[in-house]
Amino acid sequence: RRKGLARKLMRCYVQLMGLYDASLQHILLIAKAPLLHFYRSCGFTVEGLSSVVHGKDSWFDMSLDLATIRRTRVAAPSFTTAPGSSLPALGCVEHDALTAGGFSLRFPNATEATALHELEVASYPEDERV
């Protein structure tokens, strides 16, 4: 508890669903009030009170637009070091549902690589960084 595992799992699920099937447009769920903050922190938005009736508590409809994650950049070391360089080369795998095959690989320049690393580190709360 309180180690960020549920948020990491939900973010992985959302990313996988976004990459798995390009025809999927949204992830929908229903949640009770105590979990609304959690799902919001995972990118979901509250659509309103749900028409679902189960038990005494109210349920809320929530959604996440997969278009927001269709273009995902993943920075990964290539495990090789360029001659004269002290850092591993960095390859960017880009997923884009609109391109043939959906994936492309490119190697950014040093400025882009630094910016990608800083963006990746800053995109998660410190206690959730892997």
Coordinates of N, CA and C in Angstrom, one line a residue:
R1 N 0.8 -1.2 0.0 CA 0.0 0.0 0.0 C 0.9 1.3 0.0
R2 N 0.4 2.3 -0.7 CA 1.0 3.6 -0.7 C 2.4 3.6 -1.3
K3 N 2.6 2.6 -2.3 CA 3.9 2.6 -3.0 C 3.8 2.9 -4.5
G4 N 2.5 3.3 -4.9 CA 2.3 3.7 -6.3 C 2.1 2.5 -7.2
L5 N 2.1 1.3 -6.8 CA 1.9 0.1 -7.6 C 0.6 0.2 -8.5
A6 N -0.5 0.5 -7.8 CA -1.7 0.5 -8.5 C -1.7 1.5 -9.7
R7 N -1.1 2.7 -9.4 CA -1.0 3.7 -10.5 C -0.1 3.3 -11.6
K8 N 1.0 2.6 -11.3 CA 1.9 2.1 -12.3 C 1.2 1.1 -13.2
L9 N 0.4 0.2 -12.5 CA -0.3 -0.9 -13.2 C -1.4 -0.3 -14.1
M10 N -2.1 0.7 -13.6 CA -3.1 1.3 -14.4 C -2.5 2.1 -15.6
R11 N -1.4 2.8 -15.4 CA -0.8 3.5 -16.5 C -0.3 2.5 -17.6
C12 N 0.3 1.4 -17.1 CA 0.7 0.3 -18.1 C -0.5 -0.2 -18.9
Y13 N -1.6 -0.5 -18.2 CA -2.8 -1.0 -18.8 C -3.3 0.0 -19.9
V14 N -3.3 1.3 -19.5 CA -3.8 2.3 -20.5 C -2.9 2.4 -21.7
Q15 N -1.6 2.4 -21.5 CA -0.6 2.4 -22.6 C -0.8 1.2 -23.5
L16 N -0.9 0.0 -22.9 CA -1.0 -1.2 -23.7 C -2.3 -1.2 -24.5
M17 N -3.4 -0.7 -23.9 CA -4.7 -0.6 -24.7 C -4.6 0.4 -25.8
G18 N -3.8 1.4 -25.6 CA -3.7 2.4 -26.6 C -2.8 1.9 -27.8
L19 N -1.9 1.0 -27.5 CA -1.0 0.5 -28.5 C -1.6 -0.8 -29.1
Y20 N -2.3 -1.5 -28.4 CA -2.8 -2.9 -28.8 C -3.8 -2.8 -29.9
D21 N -4.8 -1.9 -29.9 CA -5.8 -1.9 -30.9 C -6.1 -0.5 -31.3
A22 N -5.7 -0.1 -32.5 CA -5.9 1.3 -32.9 C -7.3 1.7 -33.1
S23 N -8.2 0.7 -33.1 CA -9.7 1.0 -33.3 C -10.3 1.5 -31.9
L24 N -9.6 1.2 -30.8 CA -10.1 1.6 -29.5 C -10.0 3.1 -29.4
Q25 N -11.1 3.8 -29.0 CA -11.0 5.2 -28.9 C -11.0 5.7 -27.4
H26 N -11.7 4.9 -26.5 CA -11.8 5.3 -25.1 C -11.7 4.1 -24.2
I27 N -11.3 4.3 -23.0 CA -11.5 3.4 -21.9 C -12.5 3.9 -21.0
L28 N -13.5 3.2 -20.7 CA -14.6 3.6 -19.9 C -14.7 2.8 -18.6
L29 N -15.0 3.4 -17.5 CA -15.2 2.6 -16.3 C -16.2 3.3 -15.4
I30 N -16.6 2.6 -14.3 CA -17.4 3.2 -13.3 C -16.7 3.1 -12.0
A31 N -16.8 4.0 -11.1 CA -16.1 4.0 -9.9 C -16.9 4.7 -8.8
K32 N -16.6 4.3 -7.6 CA -17.3 5.0 -6.4 C -16.5 6.2 -6.1
A33 N -17.1 7.2 -5.3 CA -16.5 8.4 -5.0 C -15.1 8.3 -4.4
P34 N -14.8 7.4 -3.5 CA -13.5 7.4 -2.9 C -12.4 7.1 -3.9
L35 N -12.7 6.5 -5.0 CA -11.6 6.2 -6.0 C -11.5 7.2 -7.1
L36 N -12.3 8.3 -7.1 CA -12.3 9.2 -8.2 C -10.9 9.9 -8.4
H37 N -10.3 10.3 -7.2 CA -9.0 10.9 -7.3 C -8.0 10.0 -7.9
F38 N -8.0 8.8 -7.5 CA -7.0 7.8 -8.0 C -7.1 7.7 -9.6
Y39 N -8.4 7.5 -10.1 CA -8.5 7.4 -11.5 C -8.2 8.7 -12.2
R40 N -8.5 9.8 -11.6 CA -8.1 11.1 -12.2 C -6.6 11.2 -12.4
S41 N -5.9 10.7 -11.3 CA -4.4 10.8 -11.4 C -3.9 9.9 -12.5
C42 N -4.7 9.0 -13.0 CA -4.3 8.1 -14.0 C -4.7 8.6 -15.4
G43 N -5.3 9.7 -15.4 CA -5.7 10.3 -16.7 C -7.2 10.3 -17.1
F44 N -8.0 9.7 -16.2 CA -9.4 9.6 -16.5 C -10.1 10.9 -16.1
T45 N -11.3 11.1 -16.8 CA -12.1 12.3 -16.4 C -13.5 11.8 -16.0
V46 N -14.1 12.5 -15.0 CA -15.4 12.1 -14.5 C -16.4 12.7 -15.5
E47 N -17.3 11.8 -16.0 CA -18.3 12.2 -17.0 C -19.6 12.5 -16.2
G48 N -19.8 12.1 -15.0 CA -21.0 12.4 -14.3 C -21.4 11.2 -13.5
L49 N -22.6 11.3 -12.9 CA -23.2 10.2 -12.1 C -23.6 9.1 -13.1
S50 N -23.3 7.9 -12.7 CA -23.7 6.8 -13.6 C -25.1 6.4 -13.4
S51 N -25.7 5.8 -14.4 CA -27.0 5.2 -14.3 C -27.0 3.9 -13.7
V52 N -25.8 3.3 -13.5 CA -25.7 2.0 -12.9 C -26.1 2.1 -11.4
V53 N -27.0 1.1 -11.0 CA -27.4 1.1 -9.6 C -27.0 -0.3 -9.1
H54 N -26.1 -0.3 -8.0 CA -25.6 -1.5 -7.4 C -25.2 -1.2 -6.0
G55 N -26.0 -1.7 -5.0 CA -25.7 -1.3 -3.6 C -26.2 0.0 -3.3
K56 N -25.8 0.5 -2.1 CA -26.4 1.8 -1.7 C -25.6 3.0 -2.2
D57 N -24.3 2.8 -2.6 CA -23.5 3.9 -3.0 C -23.7 4.3 -4.4
S58 N -23.4 5.6 -4.7 CA -23.5 6.1 -6.1 C -22.2 5.7 -6.9
W59 N -22.4 5.5 -8.2 CA -21.3 5.2 -9.1 C -21.1 6.4 -10.0
F60 N -19.9 6.6 -10.5 CA -19.6 7.7 -11.4 C -19.0 7.1 -12.7
D61 N -19.5 7.6 -13.8 CA -18.9 7.2 -15.1 C -17.6 8.0 -15.3
M62 N -16.6 7.3 -15.8 CA -15.3 7.9 -16.1 C -14.8 7.4 -17.5
S63 N -14.0 8.3 -18.1 CA -13.5 7.9 -19.4 C -12.1 8.4 -19.6
L64 N -11.4 7.8 -20.5 CA -10.0 8.2 -20.8 C -9.9 8.2 -22.4
D65 N -9.6 9.3 -23.0 CA -9.5 9.4 -24.4 C -8.1 8.8 -24.9
L66 N -8.1 7.7 -25.6 CA -6.9 7.0 -26.0 C -6.1 7.8 -27.0
A67 N -6.7 8.8 -27.7 CA -6.0 9.6 -28.7 C -4.9 10.4 -28.0
T68 N -5.0 10.6 -26.7 CA -4.0 11.4 -25.9 C -2.7 10.5 -25.7
I69 N -2.8 9.2 -25.9 CA -1.7 8.4 -25.7 C -1.3 7.6 -27.0
R70 N -2.0 7.9 -28.1 CA -1.7 7.2 -29.4 C -0.2 7.4 -29.8
R71 N 0.3 8.6 -29.6 CA 1.7 8.9 -30.0 C 2.5 8.9 -28.7
T72 N 3.2 7.8 -28.5 CA 4.0 7.7 -27.2 C 5.4 7.5 -27.6
R73 N 6.3 8.2 -26.9 CA 7.7 8.1 -27.2 C 8.3 7.3 -26.0
V74 N 9.1 6.3 -26.3 CA 9.8 5.6 -25.3 C 11.3 5.7 -25.5
A75 N 12.0 6.2 -24.5 CA 13.4 6.4 -24.7 C 14.1 5.2 -24.0
A76 N 15.0 4.5 -24.8 CA 15.7 3.4 -24.3 C 17.1 3.3 -24.7
P77 N 18.0 2.9 -23.8 CA 19.4 2.9 -24.3 C 19.6 1.8 -25.3
S78 N 20.5 2.0 -26.2 CA 20.7 1.0 -27.3 C 21.8 0.0 -26.9
F79 N 22.4 0.2 -25.7 CA 23.4 -0.7 -25.1 C 24.7 -0.6 -25.9
T80 N 24.9 0.4 -26.7 CA 26.2 0.6 -27.4 C 26.7 2.0 -27.1
T81 N 28.0 2.2 -27.1 CA 28.5 3.5 -26.8 C 29.2 4.0 -28.1
A82 N 28.8 5.1 -28.6 CA 29.5 5.7 -29.8 C 30.9 6.0 -29.5
P83 N 31.8 5.9 -30.4 CA 33.2 6.2 -30.2 C 33.4 7.7 -29.7
G84 N 34.2 7.8 -28.6 CA 34.4 9.2 -28.1 C 33.3 9.7 -27.2
S85 N 32.3 8.9 -27.0 CA 31.1 9.3 -26.2 C 31.2 8.5 -24.8
S86 N 30.8 9.2 -23.8 CA 30.7 8.6 -22.5 C 29.3 8.1 -22.1
L87 N 28.4 8.4 -23.0 CA 27.0 8.0 -22.7 C 26.5 6.9 -23.8
P88 N 25.7 6.0 -23.4 CA 25.1 5.1 -24.4 C 24.3 5.8 -25.4
A89 N 24.3 5.3 -26.6 CA 23.4 5.9 -27.6 C 22.0 5.7 -27.2
L90 N 21.1 6.6 -27.6 CA 19.7 6.6 -27.2 C 18.8 6.5 -28.4
G91 N 18.0 5.5 -28.4 CA 17.1 5.3 -29.6 C 15.7 5.6 -29.1
C92 N 14.9 6.3 -29.9 CA 13.5 6.6 -29.6 C 12.6 5.8 -30.5
V93 N 11.8 4.9 -29.8 CA 10.8 4.2 -30.5 C 9.5 5.0 -30.5
E94 N 9.0 5.4 -31.6 CA 7.8 6.2 -31.6 C 6.7 5.4 -32.2
H95 N 5.5 5.4 -31.5 CA 4.3 4.7 -31.9 C 3.4 5.7 -32.5
D96 N 2.9 5.5 -33.7 CA 1.9 6.4 -34.3 C 1.0 5.5 -35.0
A97 N -0.3 5.5 -34.6 CA -1.3 4.7 -35.2 C -1.5 5.0 -36.7
L98 N -1.1 6.2 -37.1 CA -1.3 6.6 -38.5 C -0.2 6.2 -39.5
T99 N 0.9 5.7 -39.0 CA 2.0 5.3 -39.9 C 1.9 3.8 -40.2
A100 N 2.4 3.4 -41.3 CA 2.4 2.0 -41.7 C 3.2 1.3 -40.7
G101 N 2.7 0.2 -40.2 CA 3.4 -0.6 -39.2 C 3.3 0.0 -37.8
G102 N 3.0 1.3 -37.7 CA 2.8 1.9 -36.4 C 4.0 2.3 -35.6
F103 N 5.2 1.9 -36.0 CA 6.4 2.2 -35.2 C 7.5 2.7 -36.1
S104 N 8.3 3.6 -35.5 CA 9.5 4.1 -36.2 C 10.6 4.2 -35.2
L105 N 11.8 4.1 -35.6 CA 13.0 4.3 -34.7 C 13.9 5.4 -35.2
R106 N 14.3 6.2 -34.3 CA 15.2 7.3 -34.7 C 16.2 7.5 -33.5
F107 N 17.3 8.1 -33.8 CA 18.3 8.4 -32.8 C 18.4 10.0 -32.7
P108 N 17.9 10.5 -31.5 CA 18.0 12.0 -31.4 C 19.4 12.5 -31.2
N109 N 19.5 13.8 -31.4 CA 20.8 14.4 -31.1 C 20.9 14.6 -29.6
A110 N 22.1 15.0 -29.1 CA 22.4 15.1 -27.7 C 21.4 16.0 -26.9
T111 N 21.0 17.1 -27.6 CA 20.0 18.0 -26.9 C 18.7 17.4 -26.8
E112 N 18.2 16.7 -27.8 CA 16.9 16.0 -27.7 C 17.0 14.9 -26.7
A113 N 18.1 14.1 -26.7 CA 18.2 13.0 -25.7 C 18.2 13.5 -24.3
T114 N 18.8 14.6 -24.0 CA 18.8 15.2 -22.7 C 17.3 15.7 -22.3
A115 N 16.7 16.3 -23.3 CA 15.3 16.7 -23.0 C 14.4 15.6 -22.8
L116 N 14.5 14.5 -23.6 CA 13.7 13.3 -23.4 C 13.9 12.7 -22.0
H117 N 15.2 12.6 -21.6 CA 15.4 12.0 -20.3 C 14.8 12.9 -19.2
E118 N 14.9 14.2 -19.3 CA 14.3 15.1 -18.3 C 12.8 15.0 -18.3
L119 N 12.2 14.9 -19.5 CA 10.8 14.7 -19.6 C 10.3 13.4 -19.0
E120 N 11.0 12.4 -19.3 CA 10.6 11.0 -18.8 C 10.7 11.1 -17.3
V121 N 11.8 11.6 -16.7 CA 11.9 11.6 -15.3 C 10.9 12.5 -14.6
A122 N 10.6 13.6 -15.2 CA 9.6 14.6 -14.7 C 8.2 14.2 -14.8
S123 N 7.9 13.2 -15.7 CA 6.5 12.9 -16.0 C 5.9 12.0 -14.9
Y124 N 6.7 11.5 -14.0 CA 6.1 10.7 -12.9 C 6.5 11.3 -11.6
P125 N 5.7 11.2 -10.6 CA 6.1 11.6 -9.2 C 7.3 10.9 -8.8
E126 N 8.1 11.5 -8.0 CA 9.4 10.9 -7.6 C 9.2 9.5 -7.0
D127 N 8.2 9.3 -6.2 CA 8.0 8.0 -5.5 C 7.5 6.9 -6.5
E128 N 7.3 7.2 -7.8 CA 6.8 6.3 -8.7 C 7.9 6.0 -9.8
R129 N 9.0 6.6 -9.7 CA 10.0 6.5 -10.8 C 10.7 5.1 -10.6
V130 N 10.8 4.4 -11.8 CA 11.4 3.1 -11.8 C 12.9 3.2 -12.2

